[in-house]
Short mmCIF file of C-alpha atoms in Angstrom, two decimals:
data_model
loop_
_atom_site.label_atom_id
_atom_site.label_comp_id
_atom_site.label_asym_id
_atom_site.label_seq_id
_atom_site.Cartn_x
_atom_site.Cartn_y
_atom_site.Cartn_z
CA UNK A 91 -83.63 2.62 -54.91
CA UNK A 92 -84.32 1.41 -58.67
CA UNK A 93 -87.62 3.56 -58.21
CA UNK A 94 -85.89 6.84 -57.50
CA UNK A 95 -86.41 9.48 -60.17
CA UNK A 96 -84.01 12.14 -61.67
CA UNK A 97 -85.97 14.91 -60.31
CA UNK A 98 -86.37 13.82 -57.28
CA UNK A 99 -82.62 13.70 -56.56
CA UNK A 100 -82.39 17.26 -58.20
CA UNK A 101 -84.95 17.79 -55.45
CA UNK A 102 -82.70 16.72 -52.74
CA UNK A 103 -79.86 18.31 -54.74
CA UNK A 104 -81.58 22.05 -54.44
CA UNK A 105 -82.72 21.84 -51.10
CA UNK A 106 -79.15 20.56 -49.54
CA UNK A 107 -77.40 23.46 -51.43
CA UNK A 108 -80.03 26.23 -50.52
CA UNK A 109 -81.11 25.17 -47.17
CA UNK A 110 -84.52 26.29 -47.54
CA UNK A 111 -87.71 24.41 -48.78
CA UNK A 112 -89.14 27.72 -50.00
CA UNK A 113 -85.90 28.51 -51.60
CA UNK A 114 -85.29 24.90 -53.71
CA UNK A 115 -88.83 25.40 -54.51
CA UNK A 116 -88.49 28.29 -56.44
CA UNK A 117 -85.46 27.32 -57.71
CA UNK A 118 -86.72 24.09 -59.41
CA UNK A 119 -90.05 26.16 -60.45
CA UNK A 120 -91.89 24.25 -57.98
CA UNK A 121 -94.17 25.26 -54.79
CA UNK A 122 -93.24 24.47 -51.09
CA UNK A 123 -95.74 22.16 -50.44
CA UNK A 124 -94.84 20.10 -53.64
CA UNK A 125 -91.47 20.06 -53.04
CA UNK A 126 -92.02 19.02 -49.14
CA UNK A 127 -94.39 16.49 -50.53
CA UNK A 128 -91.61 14.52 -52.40
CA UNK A 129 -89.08 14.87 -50.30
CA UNK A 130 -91.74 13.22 -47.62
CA UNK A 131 -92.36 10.34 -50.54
CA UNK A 132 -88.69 9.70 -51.19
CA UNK A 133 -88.26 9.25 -47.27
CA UNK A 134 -90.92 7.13 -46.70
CA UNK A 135 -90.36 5.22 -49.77
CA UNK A 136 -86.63 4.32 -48.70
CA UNK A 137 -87.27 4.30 -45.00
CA UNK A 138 -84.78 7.21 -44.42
CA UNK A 139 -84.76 10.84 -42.86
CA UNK A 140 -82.85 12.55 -45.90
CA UNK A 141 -82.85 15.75 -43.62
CA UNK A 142 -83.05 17.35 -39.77
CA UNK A 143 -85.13 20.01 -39.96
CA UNK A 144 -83.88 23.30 -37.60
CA UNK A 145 -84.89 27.00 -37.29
CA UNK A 146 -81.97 27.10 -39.22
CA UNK A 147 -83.33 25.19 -41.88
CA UNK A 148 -82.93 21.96 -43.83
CA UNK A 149 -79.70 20.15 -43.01
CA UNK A 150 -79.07 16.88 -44.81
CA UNK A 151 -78.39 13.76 -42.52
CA UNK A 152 -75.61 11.26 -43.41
CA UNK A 153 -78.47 9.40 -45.88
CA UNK A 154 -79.02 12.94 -47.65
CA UNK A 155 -75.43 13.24 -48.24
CA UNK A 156 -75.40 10.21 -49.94
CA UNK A 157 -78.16 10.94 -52.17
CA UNK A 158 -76.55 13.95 -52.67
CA UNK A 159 -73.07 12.27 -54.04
CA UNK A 160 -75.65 10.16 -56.30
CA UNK A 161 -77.43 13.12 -57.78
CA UNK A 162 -74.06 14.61 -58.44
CA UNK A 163 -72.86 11.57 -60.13
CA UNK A 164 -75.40 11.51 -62.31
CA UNK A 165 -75.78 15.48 -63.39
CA UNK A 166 -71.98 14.44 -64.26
CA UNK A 167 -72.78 11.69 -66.14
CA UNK A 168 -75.49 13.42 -68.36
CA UNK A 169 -72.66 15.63 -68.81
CA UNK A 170 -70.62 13.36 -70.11
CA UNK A 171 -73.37 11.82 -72.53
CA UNK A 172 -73.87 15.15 -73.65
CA UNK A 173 -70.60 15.94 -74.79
CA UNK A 174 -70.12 13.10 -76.58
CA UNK A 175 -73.01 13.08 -78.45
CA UNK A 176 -71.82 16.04 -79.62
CA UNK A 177 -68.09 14.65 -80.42
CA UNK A 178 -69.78 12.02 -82.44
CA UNK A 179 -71.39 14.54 -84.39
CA UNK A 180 -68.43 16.27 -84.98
CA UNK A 181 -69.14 19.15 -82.99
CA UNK A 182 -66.11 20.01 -81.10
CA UNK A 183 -67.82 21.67 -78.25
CA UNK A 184 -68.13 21.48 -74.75
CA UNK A 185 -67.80 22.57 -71.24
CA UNK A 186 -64.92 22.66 -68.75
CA UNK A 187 -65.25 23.48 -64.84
CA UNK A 188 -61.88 23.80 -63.85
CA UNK A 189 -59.94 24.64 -60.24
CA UNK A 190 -56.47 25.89 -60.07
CA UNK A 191 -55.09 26.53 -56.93
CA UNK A 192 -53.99 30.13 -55.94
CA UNK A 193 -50.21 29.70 -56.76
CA UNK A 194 -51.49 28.54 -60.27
CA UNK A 195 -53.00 32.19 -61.33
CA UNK A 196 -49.93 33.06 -62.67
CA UNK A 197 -49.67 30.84 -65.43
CA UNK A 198 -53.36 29.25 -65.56
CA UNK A 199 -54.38 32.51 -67.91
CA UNK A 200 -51.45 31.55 -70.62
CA UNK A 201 -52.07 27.83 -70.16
CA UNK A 202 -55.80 28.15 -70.87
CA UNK A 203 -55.67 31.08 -73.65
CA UNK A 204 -53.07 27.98 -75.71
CA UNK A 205 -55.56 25.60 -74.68
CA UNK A 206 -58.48 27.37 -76.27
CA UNK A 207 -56.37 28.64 -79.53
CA UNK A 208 -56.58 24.92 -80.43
CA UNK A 209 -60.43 24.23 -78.80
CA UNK A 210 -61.85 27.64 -79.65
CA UNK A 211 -65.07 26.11 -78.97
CA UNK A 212 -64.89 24.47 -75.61
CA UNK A 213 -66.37 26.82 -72.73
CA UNK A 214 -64.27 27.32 -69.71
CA UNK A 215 -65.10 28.09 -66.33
CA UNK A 216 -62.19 28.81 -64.07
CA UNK A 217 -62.40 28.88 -60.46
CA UNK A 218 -58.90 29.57 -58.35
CA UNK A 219 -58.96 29.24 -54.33
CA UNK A 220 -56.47 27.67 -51.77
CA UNK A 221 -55.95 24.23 -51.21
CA UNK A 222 -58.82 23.20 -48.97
CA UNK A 223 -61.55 24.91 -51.84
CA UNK A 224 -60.08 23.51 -54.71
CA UNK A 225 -60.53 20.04 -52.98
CA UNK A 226 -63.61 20.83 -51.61
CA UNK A 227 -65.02 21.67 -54.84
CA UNK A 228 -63.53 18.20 -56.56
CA UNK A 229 -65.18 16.18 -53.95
CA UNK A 230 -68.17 17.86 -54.17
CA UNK A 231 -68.52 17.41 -58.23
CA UNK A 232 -68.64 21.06 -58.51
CA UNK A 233 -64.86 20.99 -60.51
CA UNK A 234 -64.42 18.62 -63.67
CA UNK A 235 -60.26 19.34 -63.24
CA UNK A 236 -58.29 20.69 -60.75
CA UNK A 237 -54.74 22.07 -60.93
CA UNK A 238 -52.48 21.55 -57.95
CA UNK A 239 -49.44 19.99 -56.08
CA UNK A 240 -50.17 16.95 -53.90
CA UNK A 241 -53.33 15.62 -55.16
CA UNK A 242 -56.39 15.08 -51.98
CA UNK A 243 -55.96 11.60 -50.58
CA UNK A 244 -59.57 10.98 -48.51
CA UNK A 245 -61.16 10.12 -52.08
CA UNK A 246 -59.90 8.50 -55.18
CA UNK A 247 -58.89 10.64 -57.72
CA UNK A 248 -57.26 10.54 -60.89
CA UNK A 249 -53.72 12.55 -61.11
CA UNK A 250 -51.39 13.07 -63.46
CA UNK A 251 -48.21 15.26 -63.58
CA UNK A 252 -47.15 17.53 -66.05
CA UNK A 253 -44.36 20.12 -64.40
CA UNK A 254 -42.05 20.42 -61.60
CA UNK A 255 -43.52 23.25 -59.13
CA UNK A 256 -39.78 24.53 -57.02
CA UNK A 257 -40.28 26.10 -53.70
CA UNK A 258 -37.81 28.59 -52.38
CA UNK A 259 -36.65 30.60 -49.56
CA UNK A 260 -37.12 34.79 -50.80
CA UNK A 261 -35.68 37.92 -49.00
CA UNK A 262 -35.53 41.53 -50.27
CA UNK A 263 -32.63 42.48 -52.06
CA UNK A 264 -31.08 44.37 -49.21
CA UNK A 265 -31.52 41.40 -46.50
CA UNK A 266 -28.03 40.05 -44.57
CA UNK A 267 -28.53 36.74 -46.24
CA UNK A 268 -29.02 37.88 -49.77
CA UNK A 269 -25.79 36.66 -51.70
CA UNK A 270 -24.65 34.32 -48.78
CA UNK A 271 -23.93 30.88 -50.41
CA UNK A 272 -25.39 27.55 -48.38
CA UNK A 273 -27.28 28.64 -45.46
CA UNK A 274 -28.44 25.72 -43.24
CA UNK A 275 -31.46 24.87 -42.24
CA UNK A 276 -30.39 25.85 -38.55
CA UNK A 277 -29.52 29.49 -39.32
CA UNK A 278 -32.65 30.51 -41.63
CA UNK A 279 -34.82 28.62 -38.87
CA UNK A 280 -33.80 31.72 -37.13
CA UNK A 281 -35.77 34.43 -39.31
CA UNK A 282 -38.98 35.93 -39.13
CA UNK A 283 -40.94 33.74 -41.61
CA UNK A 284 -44.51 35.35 -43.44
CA UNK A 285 -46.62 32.19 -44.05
CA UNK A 286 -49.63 31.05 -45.83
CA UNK A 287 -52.82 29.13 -43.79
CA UNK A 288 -52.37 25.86 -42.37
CA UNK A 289 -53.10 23.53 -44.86
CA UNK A 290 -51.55 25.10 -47.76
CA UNK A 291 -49.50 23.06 -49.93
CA UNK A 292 -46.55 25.60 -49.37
CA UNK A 293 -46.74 25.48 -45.85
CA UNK A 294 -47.06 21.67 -45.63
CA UNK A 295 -43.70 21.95 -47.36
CA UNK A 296 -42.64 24.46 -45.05
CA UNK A 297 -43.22 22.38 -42.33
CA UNK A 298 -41.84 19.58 -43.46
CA UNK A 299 -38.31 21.33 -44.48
CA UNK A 300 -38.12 22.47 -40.62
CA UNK A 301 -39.49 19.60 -38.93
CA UNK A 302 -36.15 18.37 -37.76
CA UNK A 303 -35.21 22.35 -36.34
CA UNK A 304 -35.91 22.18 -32.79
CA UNK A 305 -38.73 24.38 -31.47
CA UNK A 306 -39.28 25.83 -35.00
CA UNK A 307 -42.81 24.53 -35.74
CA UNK A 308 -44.45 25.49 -32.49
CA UNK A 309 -44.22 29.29 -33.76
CA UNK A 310 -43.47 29.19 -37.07
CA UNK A 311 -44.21 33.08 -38.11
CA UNK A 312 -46.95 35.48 -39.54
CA UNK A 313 -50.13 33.92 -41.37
CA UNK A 314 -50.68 36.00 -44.40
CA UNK A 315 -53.61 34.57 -46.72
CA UNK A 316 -52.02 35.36 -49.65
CA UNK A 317 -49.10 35.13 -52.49
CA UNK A 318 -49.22 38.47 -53.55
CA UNK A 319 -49.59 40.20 -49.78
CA UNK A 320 -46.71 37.77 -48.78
CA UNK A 321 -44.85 39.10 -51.61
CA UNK A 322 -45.23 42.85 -50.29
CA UNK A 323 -44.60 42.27 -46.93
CA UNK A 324 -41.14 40.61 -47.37
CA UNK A 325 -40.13 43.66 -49.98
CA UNK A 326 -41.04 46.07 -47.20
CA UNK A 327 -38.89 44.22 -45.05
CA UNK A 328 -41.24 42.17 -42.06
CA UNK A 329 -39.75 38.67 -42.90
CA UNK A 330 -38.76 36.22 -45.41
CA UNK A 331 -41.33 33.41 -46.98
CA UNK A 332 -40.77 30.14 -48.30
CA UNK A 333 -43.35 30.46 -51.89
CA UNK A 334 -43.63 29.00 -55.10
CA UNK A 335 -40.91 30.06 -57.76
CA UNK A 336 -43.73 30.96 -59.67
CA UNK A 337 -45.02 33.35 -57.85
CA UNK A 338 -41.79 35.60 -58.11
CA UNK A 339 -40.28 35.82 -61.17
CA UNK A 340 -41.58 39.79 -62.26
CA UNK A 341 -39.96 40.63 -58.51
CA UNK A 342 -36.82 38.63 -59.30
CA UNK A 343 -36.25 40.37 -62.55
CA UNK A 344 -36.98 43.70 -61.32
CA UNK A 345 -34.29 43.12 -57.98
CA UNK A 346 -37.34 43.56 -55.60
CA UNK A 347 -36.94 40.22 -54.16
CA UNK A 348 -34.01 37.43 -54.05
CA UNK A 349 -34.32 33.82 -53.80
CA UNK A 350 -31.75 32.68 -50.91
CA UNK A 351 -29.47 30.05 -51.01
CA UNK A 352 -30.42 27.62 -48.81
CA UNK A 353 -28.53 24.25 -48.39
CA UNK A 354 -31.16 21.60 -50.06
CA UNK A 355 -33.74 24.03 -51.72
CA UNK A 356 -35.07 24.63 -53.96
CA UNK A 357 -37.41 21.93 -53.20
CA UNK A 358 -38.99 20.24 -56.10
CA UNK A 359 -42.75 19.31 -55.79
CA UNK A 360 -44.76 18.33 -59.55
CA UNK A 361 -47.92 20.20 -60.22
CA UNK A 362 -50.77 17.66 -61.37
CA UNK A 363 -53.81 17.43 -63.31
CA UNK A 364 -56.78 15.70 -60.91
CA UNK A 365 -60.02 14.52 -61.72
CA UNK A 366 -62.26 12.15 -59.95
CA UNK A 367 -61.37 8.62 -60.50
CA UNK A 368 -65.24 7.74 -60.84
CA UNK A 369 -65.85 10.90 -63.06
CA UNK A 370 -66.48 9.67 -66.59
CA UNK A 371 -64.31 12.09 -68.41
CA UNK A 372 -66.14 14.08 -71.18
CA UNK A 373 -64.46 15.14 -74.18
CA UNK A 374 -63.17 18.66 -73.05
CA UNK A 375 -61.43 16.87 -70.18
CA UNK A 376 -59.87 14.28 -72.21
CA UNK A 377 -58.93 17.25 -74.78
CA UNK A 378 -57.73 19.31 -71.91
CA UNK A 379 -55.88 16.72 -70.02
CA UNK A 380 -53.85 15.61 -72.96
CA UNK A 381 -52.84 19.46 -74.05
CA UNK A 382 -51.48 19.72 -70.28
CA UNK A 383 -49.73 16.49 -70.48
CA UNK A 384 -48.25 17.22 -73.84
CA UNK A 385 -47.58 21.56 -73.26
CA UNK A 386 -48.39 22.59 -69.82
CA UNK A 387 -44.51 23.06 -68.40
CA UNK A 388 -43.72 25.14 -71.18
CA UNK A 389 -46.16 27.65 -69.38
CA UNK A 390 -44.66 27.18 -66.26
CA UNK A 391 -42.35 30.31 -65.26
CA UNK A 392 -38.70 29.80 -64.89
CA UNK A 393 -36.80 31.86 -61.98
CA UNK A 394 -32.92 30.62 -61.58
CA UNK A 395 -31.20 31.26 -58.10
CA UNK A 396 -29.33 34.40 -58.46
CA UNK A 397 -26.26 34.57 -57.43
CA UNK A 398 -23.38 37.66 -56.84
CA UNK A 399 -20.84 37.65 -58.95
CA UNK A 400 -18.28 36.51 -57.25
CA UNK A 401 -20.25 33.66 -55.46
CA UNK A 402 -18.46 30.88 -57.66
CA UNK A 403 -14.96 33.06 -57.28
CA UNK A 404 -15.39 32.29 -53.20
CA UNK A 405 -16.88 28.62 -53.96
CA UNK A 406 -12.99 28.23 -55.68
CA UNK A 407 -11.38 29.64 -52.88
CA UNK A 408 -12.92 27.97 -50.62
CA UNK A 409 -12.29 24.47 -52.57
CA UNK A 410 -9.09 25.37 -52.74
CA UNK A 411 -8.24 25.68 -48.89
CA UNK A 412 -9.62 22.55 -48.07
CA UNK A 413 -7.84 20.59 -50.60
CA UNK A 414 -5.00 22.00 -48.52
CA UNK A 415 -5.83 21.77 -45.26
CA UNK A 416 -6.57 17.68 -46.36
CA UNK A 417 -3.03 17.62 -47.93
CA UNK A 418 -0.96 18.91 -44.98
#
C-alpha cells in the first residue's frame, strides 16, 4: 500500500462518485483508456477488485470503499496543511464546509453572519438537509462541521454542545387544548399528530415521549417532510406537531400558533457542534468551533410557553382546594 499514489486514489475517488469511466476521465482531464489502465494497475498491484463492473456502471466493492475513506482522508488532510500554512503566515483565511440540520436554518444565517464579522476572510459553504444527509455527508468527508441534536453513533465523532434545543407540543390558537394547563401524555396521545420522516431527530423524540401510550406508535399520524409545511398544516387546522421551539417563534408572536401545556415538556435536547474524531481540524474549524462554544446560544431563539391570563389564578384555586380537602 506504501506504493499507492495520490492520483491514483483521486482516480478511484472520481470514478466511485461519477460511476462512469468515461465520466472520471474527463473529470480528472484524463482519457478512458488511461484511467481504466490504472485502475487495472492499482488492482493488480494490491490483489483487489476495487470495483464490479454493471451495465449500470462502476460500483465500488467493499475494498473500493475503503480506498475511498483513504482518499478522503487525505484530500482532508492536505486541507488541513493548507490552512495552516497559511495561519503561520498570518493569513487568516480559509475554508469551512459546514451541515446544519433543517431545524437549524433559522438561526444558522445569524450564527454564521457573527461568525464571519470576526473571520471576514474564512469562506463558508453551508449545506442544510435532515438528519440522515447531514450524517451522511460527515461520514462521507464531504462536511468539515455539522450542526445538530444527537450526534451519529456508527462512527467516532467529535461533539461538543453549545445550546439547549426545547421541543414542544403546538396547536393553532383556536384548538380545545390551547390554554388548558397540564395535559397528560394519555389525553394528547389522542390527537391527530403532523410528523416529520422516520429518523428525524424530532420524531425520535416524539417517539420516545409516547412510547409508554399504548397503541400510540403503531400509527403515530401524518408524515410531512418539512418544518415549515408542518407549520401550515397545524395553523389550518389538520393536527398538532411536536417541533423544535425554534422553529415557531414568528408564529408564536403573531398568535398563529400556541405551544400546549403538556405535563413534562418542553423537552430539553442540546444542539452540538460534530466533527470527525479522525479529522485533523484546520484553522477555520478550530476558529469556528470556539465562536460556537463561546456565542452560539445567544443566537438560539427564545419562545416561552404562553399561558391565559388567568392560568396561574386557577393553578391558586386549585392549590387551594386540595390543601382543604387534605385538612378535613
Amino acid at each position: 500500500m506504501r506504493n499507492v499514489t495520490f492520483r491514483q486514489l483521486r482516480t478511484v475517488e472520481a470514478v466511485c462518485r461519477l460511476g462512469k469511466i468515461n465520466l472520471a476521465a474527463e473529470a480528472l482531464g484524463l482519457t478512458g483508456p488511461a484511467l481504466t489502465l490504472q485502475i487495472q494497475h492499482l488492482e493488480r498491484d494490491a490483489g483487489i477488485a476495487l470495483f464490479d463492473r454493471t451495465r449500470g456502471g462502476m460500483v465500488p466493492t467493499a475494498y473500493g470503499l475503503a480506498f475511498l475513506e483513504a482518499a478522503r482522508a487525505i484530500e482532508d488532510s492536505l486541507t488541513a496543511l493548507e490552512d495552516s500554512i497559511d495561519a503561520i503566515k498570518g493569513l487568516r483565511t480559509g475554508r469551512l464546509r459546514l451541515g446544519v440540520v433543517s431545524t437549524g436554518k433559522y438561526f444558522a444565517p445569524q450564527l454564521i453572519a457573527a461568525f464571519r464579522d470576526q473571520v471576514p476572510a474564512v469562506e463558508i459553504n453551508l449545506f442544510i438537509g435532515n438528519r440522515a444527509e447531514i450524517i451522511a455527508k460527515l461520514r462521507d468527508h464531504e462536511i468539515d462541521i455539522a450542526l445538530m441534536g444527537r450526534p451519529p453513533r456508527d462512527f467516532e465523532v467529535r461533539a461538543q454542545v453549545f445550546g439547549d434545543h426545547p421541543l414542544v407540543f403546538i396547536a393553532p390558537a383556536g384548538h380545545p387544548l390551547a390554554g388548558v394547563l397540564e395535559i397528560s401524555r394519555e389525553r394528547i396521545a389522542q390527537e391527530q399528530f403532523l410528523v416529520r420522516e422516520k429518523g428525524s431527530g424530532t420524531r425520535i423524540s416524539l417517539e420516545i415521549f409516547l412510547s409508554d401510550t399504548p397503541h400510540e406508535l403503531e400509527e403515530l399520524g401524518t408524515e410531512i417532510a418539512s418544518n415549515e409545511t408542518i407549520k401550515q398544516a397545524v395553523i389550518a387546522g389538520l393536527g398538532i406537531a411536536f417541533i423544535s421551539a425554534h422553529t415557531i417563534e414568528q408564529e408564536v408572536k403573531l398568535g398563529r400558533l400556541v405551544i400546549l401545556d403538556v405535563i413534562d415538556t418542553p423537552i430539553r435536547r442540546q444542539w452540538f457542534t460534530v466533527s470527525r474524531l479522525d479529522r485533523v481540524a484546520t484553522p477555520a474549524m478550530q476558529a469556528f468551533e470556539r465562536f460556537v462554544l463561546a456565542s452560539g446560544a445567544r443566537y438560539l431563539p427564545v419562545v416561552s410557553k404562553p399561558y391565559p391570563a388567568n392560568a396561574f389564578g386557577q393553578m391558586r384555586a386549585s392549590c387551594g382546594r386540595k390543601a382543604a380537602s387534605t385538612d378535613t
